[in-house]
PDB file of C-alpha atoms and ligand atoms in Angstrom:
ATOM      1  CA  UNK A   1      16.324  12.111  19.480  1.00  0.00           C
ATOM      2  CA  UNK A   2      13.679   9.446  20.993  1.00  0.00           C
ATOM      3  CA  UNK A   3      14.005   6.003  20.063  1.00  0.00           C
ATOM      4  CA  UNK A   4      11.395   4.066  22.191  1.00  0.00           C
ATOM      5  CA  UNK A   5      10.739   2.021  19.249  1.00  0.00           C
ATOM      6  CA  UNK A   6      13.462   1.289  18.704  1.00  0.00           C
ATOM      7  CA  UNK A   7      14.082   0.228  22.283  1.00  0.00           C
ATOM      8  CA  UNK A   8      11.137  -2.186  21.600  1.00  0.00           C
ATOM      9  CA  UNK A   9      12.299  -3.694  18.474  1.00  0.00           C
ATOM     10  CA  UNK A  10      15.443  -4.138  19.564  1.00  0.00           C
ATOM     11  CA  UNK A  11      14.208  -5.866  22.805  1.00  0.00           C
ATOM     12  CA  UNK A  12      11.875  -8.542  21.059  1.00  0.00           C
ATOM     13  CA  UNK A  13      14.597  -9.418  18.857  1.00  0.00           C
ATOM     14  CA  UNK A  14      17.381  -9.941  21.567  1.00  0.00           C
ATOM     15  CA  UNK A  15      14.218 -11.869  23.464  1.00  0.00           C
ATOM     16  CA  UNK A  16      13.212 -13.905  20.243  1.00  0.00           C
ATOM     17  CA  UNK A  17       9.863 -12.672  20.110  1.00  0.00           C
ATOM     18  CA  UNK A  18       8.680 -12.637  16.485  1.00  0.00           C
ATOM     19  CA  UNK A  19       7.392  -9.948  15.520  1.00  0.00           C
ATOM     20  CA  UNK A  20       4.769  -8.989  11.891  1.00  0.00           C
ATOM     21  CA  UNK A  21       4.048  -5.861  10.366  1.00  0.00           C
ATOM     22  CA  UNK A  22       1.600  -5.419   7.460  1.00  0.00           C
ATOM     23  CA  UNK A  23       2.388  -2.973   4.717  1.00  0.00           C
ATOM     24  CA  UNK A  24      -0.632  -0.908   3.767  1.00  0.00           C
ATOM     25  CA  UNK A  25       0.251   0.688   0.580  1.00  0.00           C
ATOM     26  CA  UNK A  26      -2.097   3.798   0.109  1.00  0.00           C
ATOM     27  CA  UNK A  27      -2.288   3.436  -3.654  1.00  0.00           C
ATOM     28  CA  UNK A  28      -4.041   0.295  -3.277  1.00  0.00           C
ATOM     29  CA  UNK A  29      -6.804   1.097  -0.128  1.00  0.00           C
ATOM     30  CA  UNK A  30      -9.568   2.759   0.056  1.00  0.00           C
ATOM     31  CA  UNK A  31     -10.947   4.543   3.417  1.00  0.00           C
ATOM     32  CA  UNK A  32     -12.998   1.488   4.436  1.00  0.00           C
ATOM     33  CA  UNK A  33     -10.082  -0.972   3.343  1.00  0.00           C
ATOM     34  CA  UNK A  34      -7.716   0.708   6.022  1.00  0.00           C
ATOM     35  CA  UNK A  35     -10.550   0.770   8.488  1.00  0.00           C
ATOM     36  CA  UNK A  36     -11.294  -3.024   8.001  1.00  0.00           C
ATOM     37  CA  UNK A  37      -7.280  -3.884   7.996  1.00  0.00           C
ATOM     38  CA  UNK A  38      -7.156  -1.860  11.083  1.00  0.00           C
ATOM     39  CA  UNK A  39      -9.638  -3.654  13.073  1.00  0.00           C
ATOM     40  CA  UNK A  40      -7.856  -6.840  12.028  1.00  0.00           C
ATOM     41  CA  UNK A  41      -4.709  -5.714  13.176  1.00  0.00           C
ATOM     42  CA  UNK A  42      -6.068  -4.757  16.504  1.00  0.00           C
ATOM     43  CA  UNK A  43      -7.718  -8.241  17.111  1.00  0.00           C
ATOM     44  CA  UNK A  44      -5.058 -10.260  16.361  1.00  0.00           C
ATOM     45  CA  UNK A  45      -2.432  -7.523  17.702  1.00  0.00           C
ATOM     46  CA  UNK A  46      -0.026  -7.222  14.706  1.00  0.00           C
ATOM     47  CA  UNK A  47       3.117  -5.375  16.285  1.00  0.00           C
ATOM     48  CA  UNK A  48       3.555  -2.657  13.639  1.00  0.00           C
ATOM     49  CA  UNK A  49       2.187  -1.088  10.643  1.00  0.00           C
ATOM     50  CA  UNK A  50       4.257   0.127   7.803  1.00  0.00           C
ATOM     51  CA  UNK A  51       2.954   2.249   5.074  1.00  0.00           C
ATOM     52  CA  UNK A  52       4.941   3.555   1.661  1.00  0.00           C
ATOM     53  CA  UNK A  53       5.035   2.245  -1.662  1.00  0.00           C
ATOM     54  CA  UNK A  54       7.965   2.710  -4.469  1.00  0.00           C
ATOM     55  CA  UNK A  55       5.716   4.966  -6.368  1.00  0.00           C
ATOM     56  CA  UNK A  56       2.390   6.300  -5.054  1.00  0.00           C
ATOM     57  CA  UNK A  57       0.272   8.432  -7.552  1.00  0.00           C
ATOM     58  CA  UNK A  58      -2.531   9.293  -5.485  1.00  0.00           C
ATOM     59  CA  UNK A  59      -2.793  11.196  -2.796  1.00  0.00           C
ATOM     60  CA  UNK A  60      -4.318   9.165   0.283  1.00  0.00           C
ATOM     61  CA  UNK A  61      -0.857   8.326   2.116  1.00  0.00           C
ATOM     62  CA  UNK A  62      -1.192  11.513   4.666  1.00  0.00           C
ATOM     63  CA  UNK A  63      -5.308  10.626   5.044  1.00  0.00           C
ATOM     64  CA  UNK A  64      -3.943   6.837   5.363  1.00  0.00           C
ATOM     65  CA  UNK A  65      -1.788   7.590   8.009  1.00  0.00           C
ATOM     66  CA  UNK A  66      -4.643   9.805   9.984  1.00  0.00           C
ATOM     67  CA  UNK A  67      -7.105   6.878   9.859  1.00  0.00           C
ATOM     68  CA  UNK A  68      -4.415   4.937  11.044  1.00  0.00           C
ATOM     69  CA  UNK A  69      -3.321   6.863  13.922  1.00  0.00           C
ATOM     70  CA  UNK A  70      -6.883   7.112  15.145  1.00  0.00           C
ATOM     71  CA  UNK A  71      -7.535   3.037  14.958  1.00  0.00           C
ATOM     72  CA  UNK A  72      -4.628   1.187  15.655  1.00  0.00           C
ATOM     73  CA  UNK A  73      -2.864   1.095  18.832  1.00  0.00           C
ATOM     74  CA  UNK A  74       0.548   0.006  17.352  1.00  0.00           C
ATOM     75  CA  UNK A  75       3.511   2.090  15.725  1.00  0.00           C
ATOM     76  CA  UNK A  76       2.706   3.640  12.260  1.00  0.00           C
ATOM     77  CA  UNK A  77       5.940   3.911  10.787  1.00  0.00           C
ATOM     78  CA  UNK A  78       6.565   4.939   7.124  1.00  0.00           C
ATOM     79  CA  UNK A  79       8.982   3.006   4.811  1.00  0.00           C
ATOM     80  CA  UNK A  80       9.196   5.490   2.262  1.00  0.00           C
ATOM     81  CA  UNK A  81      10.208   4.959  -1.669  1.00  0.00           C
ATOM     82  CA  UNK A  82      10.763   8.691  -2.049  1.00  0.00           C
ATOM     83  CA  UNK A  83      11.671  12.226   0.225  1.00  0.00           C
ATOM     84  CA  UNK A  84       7.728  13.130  -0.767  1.00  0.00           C
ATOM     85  CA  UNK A  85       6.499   9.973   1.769  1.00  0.00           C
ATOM     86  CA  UNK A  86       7.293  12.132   5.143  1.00  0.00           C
ATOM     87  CA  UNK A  87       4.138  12.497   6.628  1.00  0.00           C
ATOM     88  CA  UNK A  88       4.708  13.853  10.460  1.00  0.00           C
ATOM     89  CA  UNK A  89       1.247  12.297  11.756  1.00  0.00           C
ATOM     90  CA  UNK A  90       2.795   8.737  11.950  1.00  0.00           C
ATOM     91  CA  UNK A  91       5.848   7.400  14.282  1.00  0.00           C
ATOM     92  CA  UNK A  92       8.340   7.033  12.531  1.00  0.00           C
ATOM     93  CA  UNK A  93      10.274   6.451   9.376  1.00  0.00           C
ATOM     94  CA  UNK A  94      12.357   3.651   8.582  1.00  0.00           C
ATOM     95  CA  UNK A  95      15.256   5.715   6.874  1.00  0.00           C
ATOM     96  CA  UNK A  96      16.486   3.619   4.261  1.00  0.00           C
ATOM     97  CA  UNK A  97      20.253   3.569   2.657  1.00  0.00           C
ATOM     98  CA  UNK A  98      20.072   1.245  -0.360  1.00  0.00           C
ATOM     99  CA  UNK A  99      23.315  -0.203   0.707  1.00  0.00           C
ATOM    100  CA  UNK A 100      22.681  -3.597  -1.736  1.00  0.00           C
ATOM    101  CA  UNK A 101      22.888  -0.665  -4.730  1.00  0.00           C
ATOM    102  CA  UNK A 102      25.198   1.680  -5.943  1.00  0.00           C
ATOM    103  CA  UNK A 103      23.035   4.357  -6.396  1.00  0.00           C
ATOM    104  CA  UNK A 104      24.522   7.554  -4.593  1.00  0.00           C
ATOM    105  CA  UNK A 105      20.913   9.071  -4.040  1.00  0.00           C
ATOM    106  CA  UNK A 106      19.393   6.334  -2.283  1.00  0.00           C
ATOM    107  CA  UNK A 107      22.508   5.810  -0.488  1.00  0.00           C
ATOM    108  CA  UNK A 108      22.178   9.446   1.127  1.00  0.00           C
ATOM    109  CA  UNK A 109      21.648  11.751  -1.239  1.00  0.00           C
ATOM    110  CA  UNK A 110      17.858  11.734  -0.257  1.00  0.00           C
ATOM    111  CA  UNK A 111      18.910  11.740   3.089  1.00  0.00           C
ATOM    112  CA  UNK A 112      20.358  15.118   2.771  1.00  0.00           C
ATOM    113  CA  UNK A 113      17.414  16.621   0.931  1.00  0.00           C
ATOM    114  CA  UNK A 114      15.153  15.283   3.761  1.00  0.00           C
ATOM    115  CA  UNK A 115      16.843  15.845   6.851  1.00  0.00           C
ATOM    116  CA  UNK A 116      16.036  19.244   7.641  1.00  0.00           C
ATOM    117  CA  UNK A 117      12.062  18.178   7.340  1.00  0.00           C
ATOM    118  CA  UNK A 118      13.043  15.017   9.290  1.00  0.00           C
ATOM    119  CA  UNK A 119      14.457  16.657  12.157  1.00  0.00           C
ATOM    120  CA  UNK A 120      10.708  19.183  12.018  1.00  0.00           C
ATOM    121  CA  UNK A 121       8.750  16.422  12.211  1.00  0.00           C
ATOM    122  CA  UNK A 122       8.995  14.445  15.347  1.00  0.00           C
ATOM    123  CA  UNK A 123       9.043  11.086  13.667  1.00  0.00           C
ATOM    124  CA  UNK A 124      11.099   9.063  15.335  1.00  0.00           C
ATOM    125  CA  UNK A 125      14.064   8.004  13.286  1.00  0.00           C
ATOM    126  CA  UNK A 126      15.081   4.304  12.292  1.00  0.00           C
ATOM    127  CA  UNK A 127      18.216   4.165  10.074  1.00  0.00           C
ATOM    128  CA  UNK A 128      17.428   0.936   7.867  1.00  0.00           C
ATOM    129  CA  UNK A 129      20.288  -0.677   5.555  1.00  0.00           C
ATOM    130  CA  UNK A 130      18.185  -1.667   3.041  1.00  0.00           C
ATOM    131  CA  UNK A 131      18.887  -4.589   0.692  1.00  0.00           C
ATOM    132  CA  UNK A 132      17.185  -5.495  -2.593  1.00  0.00           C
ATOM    133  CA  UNK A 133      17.432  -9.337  -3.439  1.00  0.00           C
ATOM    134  CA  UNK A 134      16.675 -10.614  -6.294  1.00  0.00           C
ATOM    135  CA  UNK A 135      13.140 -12.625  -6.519  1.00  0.00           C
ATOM    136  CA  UNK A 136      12.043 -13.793 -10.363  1.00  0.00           C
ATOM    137  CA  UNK A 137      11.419 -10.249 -12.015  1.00  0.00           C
ATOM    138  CA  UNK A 138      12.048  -6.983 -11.690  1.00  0.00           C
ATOM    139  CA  UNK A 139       9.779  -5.722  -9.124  1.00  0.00           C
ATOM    140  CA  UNK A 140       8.563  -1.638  -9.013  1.00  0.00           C
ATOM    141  CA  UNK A 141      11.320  -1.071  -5.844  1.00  0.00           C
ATOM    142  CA  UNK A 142      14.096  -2.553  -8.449  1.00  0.00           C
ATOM    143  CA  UNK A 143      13.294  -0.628 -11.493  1.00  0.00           C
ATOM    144  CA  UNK A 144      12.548   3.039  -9.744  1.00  0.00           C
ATOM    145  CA  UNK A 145      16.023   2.497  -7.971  1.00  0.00           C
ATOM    146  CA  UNK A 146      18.151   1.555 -10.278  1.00  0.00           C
ATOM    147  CA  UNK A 147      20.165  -0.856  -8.634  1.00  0.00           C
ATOM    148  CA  UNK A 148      20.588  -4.284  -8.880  1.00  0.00           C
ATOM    149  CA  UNK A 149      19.667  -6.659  -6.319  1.00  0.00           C
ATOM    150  CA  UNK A 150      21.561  -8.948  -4.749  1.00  0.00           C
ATOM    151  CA  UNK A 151      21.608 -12.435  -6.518  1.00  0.00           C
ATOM    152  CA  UNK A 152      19.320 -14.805  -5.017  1.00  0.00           C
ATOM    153  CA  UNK A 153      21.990 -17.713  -4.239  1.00  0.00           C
ATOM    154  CA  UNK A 154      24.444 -15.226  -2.638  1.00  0.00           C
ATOM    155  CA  UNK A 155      23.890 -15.229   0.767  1.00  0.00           C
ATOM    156  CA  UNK A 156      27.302 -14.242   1.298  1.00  0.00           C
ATOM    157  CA  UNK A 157      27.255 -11.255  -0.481  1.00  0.00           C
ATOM    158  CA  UNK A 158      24.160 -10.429   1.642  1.00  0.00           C
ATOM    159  CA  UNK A 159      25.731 -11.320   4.902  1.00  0.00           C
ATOM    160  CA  UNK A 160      28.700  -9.321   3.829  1.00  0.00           C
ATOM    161  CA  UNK A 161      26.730  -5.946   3.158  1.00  0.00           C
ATOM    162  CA  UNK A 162      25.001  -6.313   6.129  1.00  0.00           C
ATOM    163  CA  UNK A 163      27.825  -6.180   8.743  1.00  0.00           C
ATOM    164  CA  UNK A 164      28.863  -3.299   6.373  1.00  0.00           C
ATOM    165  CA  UNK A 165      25.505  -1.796   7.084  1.00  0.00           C
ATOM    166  CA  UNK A 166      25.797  -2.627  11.223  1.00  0.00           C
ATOM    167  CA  UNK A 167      29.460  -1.250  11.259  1.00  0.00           C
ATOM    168  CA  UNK A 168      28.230   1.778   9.378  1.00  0.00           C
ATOM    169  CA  UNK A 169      26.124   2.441  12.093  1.00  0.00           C
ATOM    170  CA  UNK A 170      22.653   1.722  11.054  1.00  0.00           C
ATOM    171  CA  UNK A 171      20.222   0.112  13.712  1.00  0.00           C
ATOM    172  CA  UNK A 172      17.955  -2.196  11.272  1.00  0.00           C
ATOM    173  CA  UNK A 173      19.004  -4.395   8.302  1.00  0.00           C
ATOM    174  CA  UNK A 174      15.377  -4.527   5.941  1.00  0.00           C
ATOM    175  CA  UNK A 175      16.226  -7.845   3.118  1.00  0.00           C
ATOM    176  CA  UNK A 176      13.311  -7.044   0.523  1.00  0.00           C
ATOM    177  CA  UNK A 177      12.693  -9.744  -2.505  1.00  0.00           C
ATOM    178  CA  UNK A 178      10.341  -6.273  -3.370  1.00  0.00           C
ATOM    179  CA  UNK A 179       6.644  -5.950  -3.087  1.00  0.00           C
ATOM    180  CA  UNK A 180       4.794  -8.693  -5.217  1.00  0.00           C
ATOM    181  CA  UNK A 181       8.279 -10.532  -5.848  1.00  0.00           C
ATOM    182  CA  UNK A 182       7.680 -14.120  -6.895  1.00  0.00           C
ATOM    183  CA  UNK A 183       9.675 -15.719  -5.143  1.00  0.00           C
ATOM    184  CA  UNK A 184      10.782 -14.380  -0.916  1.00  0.00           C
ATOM    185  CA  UNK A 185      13.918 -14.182   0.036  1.00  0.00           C
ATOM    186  CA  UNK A 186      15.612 -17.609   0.949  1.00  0.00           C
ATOM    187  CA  UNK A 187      15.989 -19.095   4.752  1.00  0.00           C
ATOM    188  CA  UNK A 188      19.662 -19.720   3.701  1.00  0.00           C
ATOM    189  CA  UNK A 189      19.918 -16.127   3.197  1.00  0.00           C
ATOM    190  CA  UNK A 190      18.084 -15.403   6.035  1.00  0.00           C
ATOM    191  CA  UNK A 191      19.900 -17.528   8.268  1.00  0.00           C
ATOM    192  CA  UNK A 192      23.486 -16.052   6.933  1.00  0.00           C
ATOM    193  CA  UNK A 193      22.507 -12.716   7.671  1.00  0.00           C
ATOM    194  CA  UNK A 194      21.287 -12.758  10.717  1.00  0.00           C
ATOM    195  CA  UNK A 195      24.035 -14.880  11.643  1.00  0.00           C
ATOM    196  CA  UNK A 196      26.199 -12.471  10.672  1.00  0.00           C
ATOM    197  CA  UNK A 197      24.846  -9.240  12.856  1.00  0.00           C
ATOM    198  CA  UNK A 198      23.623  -8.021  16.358  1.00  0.00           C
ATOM    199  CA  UNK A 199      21.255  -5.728  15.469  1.00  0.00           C
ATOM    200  CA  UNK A 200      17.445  -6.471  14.162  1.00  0.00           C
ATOM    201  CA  UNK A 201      16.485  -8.391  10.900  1.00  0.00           C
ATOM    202  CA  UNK A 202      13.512  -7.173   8.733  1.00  0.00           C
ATOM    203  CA  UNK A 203      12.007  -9.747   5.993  1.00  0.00           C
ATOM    204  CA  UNK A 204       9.769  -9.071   3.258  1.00  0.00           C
ATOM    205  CA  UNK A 205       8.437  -9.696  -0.302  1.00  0.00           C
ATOM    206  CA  UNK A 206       6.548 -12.420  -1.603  1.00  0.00           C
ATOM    207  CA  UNK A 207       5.087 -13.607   1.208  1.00  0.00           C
ATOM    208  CA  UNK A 208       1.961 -15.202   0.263  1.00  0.00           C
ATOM    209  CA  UNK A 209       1.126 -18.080   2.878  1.00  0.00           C
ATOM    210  CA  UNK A 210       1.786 -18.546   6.792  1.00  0.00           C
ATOM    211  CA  UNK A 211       4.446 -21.362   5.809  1.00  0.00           C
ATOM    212  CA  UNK A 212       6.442 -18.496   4.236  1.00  0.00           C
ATOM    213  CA  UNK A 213       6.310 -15.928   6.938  1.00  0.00           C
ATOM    214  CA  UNK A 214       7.323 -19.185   9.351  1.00  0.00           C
ATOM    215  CA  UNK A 215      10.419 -20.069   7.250  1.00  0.00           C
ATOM    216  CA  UNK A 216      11.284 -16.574   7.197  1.00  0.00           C
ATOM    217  CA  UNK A 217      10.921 -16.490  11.226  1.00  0.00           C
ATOM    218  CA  UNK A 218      12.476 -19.244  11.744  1.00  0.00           C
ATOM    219  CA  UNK A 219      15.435 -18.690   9.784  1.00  0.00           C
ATOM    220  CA  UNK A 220      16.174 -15.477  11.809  1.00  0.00           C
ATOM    221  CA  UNK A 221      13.535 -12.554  10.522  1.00  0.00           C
ATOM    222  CA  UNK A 222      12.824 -10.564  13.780  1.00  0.00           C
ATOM    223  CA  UNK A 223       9.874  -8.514  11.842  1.00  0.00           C
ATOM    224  CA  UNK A 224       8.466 -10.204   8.962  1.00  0.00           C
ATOM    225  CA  UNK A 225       6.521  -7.886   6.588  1.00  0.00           C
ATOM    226  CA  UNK A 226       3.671  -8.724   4.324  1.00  0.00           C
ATOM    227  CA  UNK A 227       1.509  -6.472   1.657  1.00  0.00           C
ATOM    228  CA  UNK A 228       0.319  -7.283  -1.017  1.00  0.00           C
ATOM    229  CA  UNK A 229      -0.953 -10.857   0.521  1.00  0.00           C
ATOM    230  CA  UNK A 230      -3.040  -9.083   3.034  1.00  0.00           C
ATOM    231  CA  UNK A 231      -4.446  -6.394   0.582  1.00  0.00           C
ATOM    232  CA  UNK A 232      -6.140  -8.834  -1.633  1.00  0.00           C
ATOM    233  CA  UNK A 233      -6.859 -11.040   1.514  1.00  0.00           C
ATOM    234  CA  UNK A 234      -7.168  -9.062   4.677  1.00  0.00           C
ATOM    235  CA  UNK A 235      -8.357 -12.457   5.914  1.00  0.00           C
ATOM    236  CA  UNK A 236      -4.775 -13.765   6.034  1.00  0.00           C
ATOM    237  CA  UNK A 237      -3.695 -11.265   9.180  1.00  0.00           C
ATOM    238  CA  UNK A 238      -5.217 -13.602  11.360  1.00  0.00           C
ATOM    239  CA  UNK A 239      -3.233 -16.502   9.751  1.00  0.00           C
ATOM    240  CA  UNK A 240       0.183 -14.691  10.599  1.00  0.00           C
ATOM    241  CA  UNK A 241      -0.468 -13.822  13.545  1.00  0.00           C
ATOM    242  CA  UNK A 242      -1.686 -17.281  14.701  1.00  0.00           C
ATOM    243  CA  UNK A 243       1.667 -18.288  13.276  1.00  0.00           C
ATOM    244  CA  UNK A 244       3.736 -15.710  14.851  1.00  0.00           C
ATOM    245  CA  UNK A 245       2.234 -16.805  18.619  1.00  0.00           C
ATOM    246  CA  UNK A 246       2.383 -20.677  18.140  1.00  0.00           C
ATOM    247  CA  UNK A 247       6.506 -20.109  17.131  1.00  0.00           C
ATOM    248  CA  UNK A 248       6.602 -17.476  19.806  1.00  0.00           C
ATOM    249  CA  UNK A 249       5.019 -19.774  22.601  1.00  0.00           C
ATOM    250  CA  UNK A 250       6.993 -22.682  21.441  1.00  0.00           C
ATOM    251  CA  UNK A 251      10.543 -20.975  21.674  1.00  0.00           C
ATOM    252  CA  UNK A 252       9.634 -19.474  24.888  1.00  0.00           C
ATOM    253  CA  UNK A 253       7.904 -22.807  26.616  1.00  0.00           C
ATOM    254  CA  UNK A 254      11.292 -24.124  25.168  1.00  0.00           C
ATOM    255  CA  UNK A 255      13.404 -21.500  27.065  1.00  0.00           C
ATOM    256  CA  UNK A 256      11.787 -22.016  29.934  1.00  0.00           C
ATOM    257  CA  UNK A 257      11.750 -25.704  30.544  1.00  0.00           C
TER     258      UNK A 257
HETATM  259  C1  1GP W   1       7.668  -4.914   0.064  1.00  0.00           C
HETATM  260  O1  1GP W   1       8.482  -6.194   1.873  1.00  0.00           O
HETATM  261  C2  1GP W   1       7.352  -5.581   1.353  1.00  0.00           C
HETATM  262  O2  1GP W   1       8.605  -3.934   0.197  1.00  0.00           O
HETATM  263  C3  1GP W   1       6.139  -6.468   1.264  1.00  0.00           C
HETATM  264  O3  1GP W   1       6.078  -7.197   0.058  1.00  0.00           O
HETATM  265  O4  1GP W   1       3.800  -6.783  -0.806  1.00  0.00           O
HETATM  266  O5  1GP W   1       5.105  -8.776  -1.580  1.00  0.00           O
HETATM  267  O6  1GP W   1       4.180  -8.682   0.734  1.00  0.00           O
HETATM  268  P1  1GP W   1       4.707  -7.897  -0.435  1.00  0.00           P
END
């Protein structure tokens, strides 16, 4: 099975290149909102695009994801909530195992019902440990799961379920406070985790200004990924990604010198 982008995720993280993805839920765009996200994302060269939502009750993900692949020149990669989100015209697909829950379906129960489509499709495959942590209220991704997130003052508990998640095999470790959470997921949490494993670190939730996205970076977030911020404020891409170089330039005129 390829894994290219894999290769290239894994390579910017063991390089310290900081990487952003924005998360285009398709139950909140419209045709010309993906078009003017995507010309932002290809001026300011975000590195990936993720698109998914916990529940989506329309039915623009698979026109999403063709608008997409015809005007960005970046990875398209799904980050499903549900088996019904594999759409074969992107990437890939971040395949997440809800290893913060106890929920045997999101754990790999959908993962059985999916794989024979999954192996059809091309996509390229990215088996995610995904953790929940908890953020100020119960976001959508908490209640449709039924799990309960990791308390926000336990980075140990975190850093524990993530070796669990490296040892288990999976290539990515996603740490989401949820879409819309109120309050991201701590650098102290962060920092433990990624302290605590080789391979790459995703970050996300409730990042709403370019401060937050740089504590997340800095505290060890190889990809950090923002939604709902952008969505209301496509504006703001330019913001991260301004952010994103100046740390990126910094650590490498650093490395260099
Ligand atoms: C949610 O990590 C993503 O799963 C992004 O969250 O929409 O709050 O940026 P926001």
């Amino acid at each position: 099975m390829q894994d290219i982008l894999y290769q290239k995720i894994k390579h910017s993280s063991t390089n310290n290149f900081r990487q952003l993805a924005i998360l285009i839920d398709p139950d909140k765009v419209d045709e010309e909102g993906v078009i003017r996200i995507a010309e932002l994302v290809n001026h300011y060269r975000v590195d990936y695009i993720f698109t998914g939502g916990s529940l989506i009750t329309c039915d623009f993900m698979s026109t999403c994801i063709q608008i997409l692949k015809e005007t960005v020149h970046i990875p398209v990669i799904i980050f499903p909530g549900n088996p019904l989100q594999v759409h074969a015209g992107a990437d890939a697909i971040l395949l997440l195992s809800l290893i913060s829950g106890r929920n045997p379906e999101l754990l790999i129960g959908n993962h059985v019902i999916a794989a024979p489509v999954l192996k059809k499709s091309g996509l390229e495959i990215l088996p995610t440990g995904y953790m929940l942590v908890e953020s100020g209220r119960v976001t959508s991704v908490v209640y449709m799961s039924n799990t309960t997130p990791i308390p926000f003052d336990k980075p140990d508990i975190a850093s524990c379920t993530a070796m669990a998640g490296e040892m288990l095999g999976l290539k990515l470790i996603y740490m989401d406070a949820g879409s819309g959470a109120s309050i991201p997921v701590s650098p102290k949490m962060i920092k433990r985790v990624k302290a605590s494993i080789r391979i790459p670190l995703i970050v996300g939730g409730g990042i709403r200004t370019a401060i937050d996205a740089a504590k997340s970076w800095v505290a060890g977030a190889d990809i950090v990924v923002v939604g709902n911020a952008t969505e209301s404020e496509p504006s703001f891409i330019a913001e991260l990604c301004k952010t994103r170089d100046r740390l990126n330039e910094t650590t490498h005129v650093r490395y260099q010198s």
